[in-house]
XYZ file of N, CA and C in Angstrom:
402
model
N 89.504 82.842 120.412
C 90.237 82.465 119.235
C 91.511 81.760 119.673
N 91.801 80.671 119.022
C 93.026 79.946 119.290
C 93.693 79.670 117.953
N 94.974 80.025 117.863
C 95.722 79.846 116.627
C 96.961 79.025 116.937
N 97.218 78.007 116.132
C 98.350 77.128 116.375
C 99.610 77.542 115.635
N 99.572 78.604 114.869
C 100.732 79.053 114.096
C 100.666 80.556 113.918
N 101.310 81.037 112.875
C 101.293 82.475 112.609
C 99.920 82.914 112.132
N 99.469 84.046 112.643
C 98.237 84.678 112.184
C 98.635 86.006 111.570
N 98.358 86.196 110.287
C 98.724 87.422 109.592
C 97.436 88.123 109.173
N 97.299 89.387 109.608
C 96.100 90.148 109.269
C 96.451 91.623 109.140
N 95.867 92.301 108.170
C 96.043 93.743 108.042
C 94.996 94.498 108.846
N 93.880 93.832 109.165
C 92.811 94.440 109.948
C 92.291 93.420 110.937
N 91.985 93.902 112.152
C 91.422 93.021 113.170
C 90.395 93.811 113.981
N 89.212 93.226 114.150
C 88.149 93.867 114.919
C 87.908 93.091 116.203
N 87.771 93.815 117.311
C 87.425 93.206 118.595
C 85.991 93.574 118.926
N 85.161 92.568 119.145
C 83.748 92.787 119.427
C 82.961 93.013 118.151
N 81.621 92.946 118.280
C 80.768 93.202 117.124
C 79.429 93.744 117.590
N 78.725 94.361 116.642
C 77.420 94.929 116.951
C 77.502 95.925 118.103
N 76.593 95.798 119.060
C 76.573 96.691 120.222
C 77.799 96.514 121.094
N 78.527 95.404 120.925
C 79.704 95.120 121.748
C 81.027 95.361 121.009
N 80.962 96.078 119.876
C 82.190 96.382 119.144
C 83.061 97.302 119.992
N 84.331 96.917 120.178
C 85.256 97.696 120.990
C 86.206 98.516 120.109
N 86.896 97.837 119.179
C 87.861 98.563 118.354
C 88.187 97.788 117.080
N 88.797 98.520 116.146
C 89.322 97.939 114.925
C 90.767 98.397 114.782
N 91.676 97.458 114.571
C 93.092 97.773 114.377
C 93.483 97.427 112.951
N 94.341 98.254 112.361
C 94.790 97.984 111.001
C 96.111 98.695 110.735
N 96.803 98.255 109.694
C 98.037 98.903 109.271
C 97.712 99.909 108.175
N 98.496 100.980 108.133
C 98.273 102.051 107.169
C 99.618 102.687 106.851
N 99.863 102.998 105.582
C 101.121 103.634 105.178
C 100.804 104.973 104.525
N 101.692 105.948 104.736
C 101.576 107.266 104.104
C 102.980 107.765 103.800
N 103.071 108.844 103.028
C 104.371 109.433 102.736
C 104.229 110.932 102.535
N 105.338 111.639 102.727
C 105.409 113.066 102.426
C 106.696 113.313 101.649
N 106.700 114.385 100.877
C 107.914 114.793 100.159
C 107.970 116.315 100.091
N 107.464 116.938 101.154
C 107.430 118.391 101.266
C 107.627 118.752 102.735
N 108.230 119.886 102.989
C 108.423 120.349 104.358
C 107.270 121.181 104.872
N 106.157 121.235 104.134
C 105.000 122.041 104.542
C 104.444 121.580 105.882
N 104.079 122.524 106.712
C 103.513 122.216 108.031
C 102.084 121.714 107.908
N 101.681 120.850 108.830
C 100.291 120.411 108.942
C 99.776 119.549 107.808
N 100.607 118.652 107.272
C 100.161 117.761 106.209
C 99.349 116.607 106.803
N 98.176 116.357 106.257
C 97.338 115.256 106.721
C 97.877 113.935 106.175
N 98.190 113.010 107.097
C 98.663 111.691 106.659
C 97.647 110.594 106.988
N 96.587 110.935 107.734
C 95.507 109.988 107.982
C 94.267 110.788 108.375
N 93.115 110.367 107.876
C 91.855 111.022 108.193
C 90.762 109.969 108.290
N 89.858 110.124 109.266
C 88.747 109.189 109.430
C 87.490 109.970 109.808
N 86.340 109.663 109.170
C 85.093 110.288 109.617
C 84.873 109.980 111.101
N 84.475 110.970 111.860
C 84.414 110.848 113.315
C 83.116 110.204 113.829
N 82.132 110.029 112.953
C 80.873 109.402 113.366
C 81.149 107.995 113.890
N 80.609 107.665 115.037
C 80.753 106.354 115.679
C 82.176 106.046 116.152
N 83.007 107.084 116.342
C 84.375 106.915 116.831
C 84.515 107.653 118.154
N 85.102 106.992 119.161
C 85.328 107.671 120.442
C 86.802 108.019 120.648
N 87.694 107.415 119.885
C 89.113 107.724 119.996
C 89.933 106.921 119.013
N 91.176 107.349 118.817
C 92.080 106.663 117.898
C 93.471 106.655 118.525
N 94.145 105.502 118.454
C 95.535 105.397 118.880
C 96.401 105.136 117.660
N 97.570 105.787 117.646
C 98.506 105.664 116.540
C 99.853 105.184 117.066
N 100.447 104.206 116.390
C 101.850 103.850 116.569
C 102.486 104.108 115.212
N 103.460 105.016 115.176
C 104.015 105.490 113.909
C 105.518 105.240 113.863
N 105.976 104.580 112.792
C 107.393 104.422 112.511
C 107.661 105.229 111.244
N 108.322 106.372 111.401
C 108.600 107.258 110.272
C 110.081 107.202 109.941
N 110.393 107.099 108.646
C 111.778 106.971 108.204
C 112.073 107.939 107.068
N 113.178 108.655 107.213
C 113.699 109.520 106.157
C 115.055 108.941 105.743
N 115.106 108.140 104.662
C 116.348 107.455 104.284
C 117.509 108.392 103.976
N 117.251 109.558 103.369
C 118.354 110.447 102.995
C 118.871 111.258 104.169
N 118.156 111.289 105.294
C 118.570 112.032 106.486
C 119.912 111.615 107.034
N 120.182 110.402 107.346
C 119.130 109.420 107.608
C 118.577 109.635 109.015
N 117.264 109.550 109.131
C 116.645 109.708 110.449
C 115.415 108.824 110.555
N 115.063 108.539 111.796
C 113.902 107.687 112.071
C 113.272 108.171 113.365
N 111.955 107.993 113.439
C 111.214 108.403 114.636
C 110.072 107.418 114.870
N 109.953 106.965 116.101
C 108.834 106.098 116.487
C 108.069 106.821 117.577
N 106.752 106.880 117.429
C 105.966 107.515 118.489
C 104.602 106.861 118.628
N 104.031 107.067 119.811
C 102.691 106.597 120.123
C 101.854 107.808 120.504
N 100.662 107.867 119.926
C 99.750 108.983 120.182
C 98.381 108.414 120.515
N 97.782 108.883 121.600
C 96.398 108.544 121.945
C 95.539 109.773 121.733
N 94.339 109.568 121.203
C 93.405 110.683 121.047
C 92.021 110.229 121.474
N 91.228 111.197 121.909
C 89.859 110.930 122.326
C 88.962 111.998 121.711
N 87.747 111.589 121.340
C 86.787 112.508 120.724
C 85.471 112.466 121.492
N 84.916 113.653 121.726
C 83.571 113.734 122.299
C 83.003 115.123 122.046
N 81.804 115.171 121.497
C 81.055 116.417 121.354
C 81.866 117.497 120.623
N 82.377 117.163 119.446
C 83.115 118.090 118.581
C 84.449 118.559 119.168
N 84.999 117.800 120.105
C 86.281 118.155 120.717
C 87.212 116.953 120.666
N 88.471 117.215 120.308
C 89.496 116.168 120.297
C 90.623 116.591 121.230
N 91.062 115.644 122.047
C 92.254 115.814 122.869
C 93.220 114.705 122.466
N 94.511 114.991 122.512
C 95.486 113.953 122.178
C 96.742 114.134 123.017
N 97.502 113.041 123.104
C 98.736 113.034 123.867
C 99.753 112.155 123.147
N 100.910 112.719 122.828
C 102.021 111.936 122.289
C 102.801 111.474 123.512
N 102.671 110.195 123.863
C 103.189 109.742 125.147
C 104.457 108.910 125.059
N 104.959 108.654 123.881
C 106.197 107.902 123.760
C 106.843 108.253 122.429
N 108.071 108.741 122.475
C 108.771 109.091 121.254
C 110.231 108.678 121.357
N 110.724 108.006 120.331
C 112.133 107.657 120.205
C 112.635 108.269 118.906
N 113.808 108.909 118.954
C 114.312 109.647 117.798
C 115.756 109.241 117.501
N 116.060 109.051 116.208
C 117.427 108.846 115.748
C 117.760 109.976 114.775
N 118.887 110.641 115.003
C 119.367 111.736 114.143
C 118.351 112.862 113.968
N 117.717 113.278 115.031
C 116.821 114.434 114.991
C 115.376 114.141 114.658
N 115.060 112.900 114.335
C 113.670 112.550 114.031
C 113.218 113.097 112.699
N 111.914 112.953 112.431
C 111.391 113.358 111.126
C 110.396 114.510 111.188
N 109.816 114.789 112.354
C 108.858 115.885 112.410
C 108.004 115.864 113.664
N 106.991 116.727 113.664
C 106.062 116.860 114.789
C 104.648 116.511 114.341
N 103.912 115.844 115.230
C 102.562 115.382 114.919
C 101.525 116.160 115.713
N 100.311 116.196 115.168
C 99.162 116.727 115.890
C 97.909 115.999 115.410
N 96.915 115.916 116.276
C 95.632 115.321 115.921
C 94.607 116.441 115.997
N 93.854 116.621 114.904
C 92.915 117.737 114.774
C 91.495 117.259 114.499
N 90.541 118.085 114.867
C 89.134 117.879 114.511
C 88.824 118.779 113.325
N 88.258 118.194 112.276
C 87.803 118.955 111.111
C 86.286 118.882 111.094
N 85.586 120.011 111.269
C 84.123 119.986 111.342
C 83.438 119.618 110.035
N 84.193 119.580 108.940
C 83.613 119.228 107.645
C 82.784 120.369 107.082
N 81.990 120.033 106.071
C 81.113 121.017 105.441
C 79.901 120.284 104.873
N 79.196 120.894 104.001
C 77.973 120.300 103.466
C 78.250 119.016 102.676
N 79.467 118.864 102.144
C 79.832 117.694 101.352
C 80.667 116.700 102.160
N 81.578 117.198 102.988
C 82.523 116.367 103.715
C 82.099 116.218 105.175
N 81.996 114.974 105.681
C 81.586 114.790 107.078
C 82.698 115.208 108.048
N 82.371 115.496 109.305
C 83.389 115.797 110.309
C 84.379 114.639 110.417
N 85.645 114.980 110.700
C 86.669 113.933 110.747
C 87.754 114.241 111.768
N 88.475 113.189 112.119
C 89.678 113.280 112.933
C 90.847 113.144 111.969
N 91.844 114.033 112.099
C 92.977 114.010 111.177
C 94.288 113.944 111.949
N 95.176 113.055 111.504
C 96.547 113.016 111.992
C 97.376 113.834 111.015
N 98.063 114.852 111.551
C 98.869 115.741 110.711
C 100.326 115.686 111.145
N 101.215 115.937 110.183
C 102.647 115.978 110.468
C 103.229 117.254 109.875
N 104.189 117.812 110.578
C 105.012 118.911 110.068
C 106.430 118.361 109.962
N 106.823 117.897 108.759
C 108.125 117.252 108.577
C 109.290 118.212 108.819
N 110.416 117.647 109.263
C 111.629 118.433 109.470
C 112.330 118.772 108.159
N 111.976 118.079 107.067
C 112.630 118.336 105.783
C 111.656 118.065 104.640
N 112.105 118.428 103.441
C 111.292 118.159 102.248
C 111.715 116.860 101.559
N 112.599 116.099 102.203
C 112.981 114.792 101.667
C 111.803 113.819 101.774
N 111.842 112.763 100.994
C 110.798 111.732 101.061
C 110.843 111.051 102.426
N 109.685 110.962 103.071
C 109.540 110.316 104.376
C 108.385 109.330 104.282
N 108.585 108.119 104.799
C 107.503 107.134 104.842
C 107.028 106.973 106.283
N 105.728 106.775 106.437
C 105.089 106.623 107.740
C 104.350 105.286 107.741
N 104.855 104.341 108.507
C 104.185 103.052 108.674
C 103.444 103.127 109.996
N 102.134 102.859 109.966
C 101.316 103.066 111.156
C 100.481 101.846 111.509
N 100.373 101.616 112.805
C 99.376 100.701 113.342
C 98.341 101.608 114.001
N 97.119 101.538 113.515
C 96.051 102.430 113.978
C 94.974 101.600 114.633
N 94.543 102.047 115.811
C 93.441 101.387 116.519
C 92.328 102.413 116.713
N 91.175 102.136 116.103
C 90.015 103.019 116.179
C 89.023 102.432 117.168
N 88.668 103.213 118.189
C 87.734 102.759 119.214
C 86.316 103.199 118.866
N 85.404 102.249 118.945
C 84.003 102.526 118.612
C 83.365 103.402 119.684
N 82.331 104.134 119.291
C 81.608 105.005 120.215
C 80.561 104.204 120.952
């Protein structure tokens, strides 16, 4: 692909068919409660081998901001993740975790990004998510 100017896209896929590598897209979420373990992103785990998150979270009334990068990998009903880069202003906004949800008869198994906010103030989460194909 060659582009002579600005390329603006909310979603981008690398590879296709048997050679599909990943899909990247932007995603926004918000919280307004201090409850622990709030799901801010969920994806069915079928045909997924891992997910990377870049998160810019902002609490305007804090005021605080937090940027972090999280890598996760999935295989055989197990998820491992690592938060490998975090920058915090004024205490940050919370703690993240990536969980496996086995689902049930109605809901398929999924990977979930959860946050435990530091406050019950409104917080916005702007994310760049990259989903790697299985």
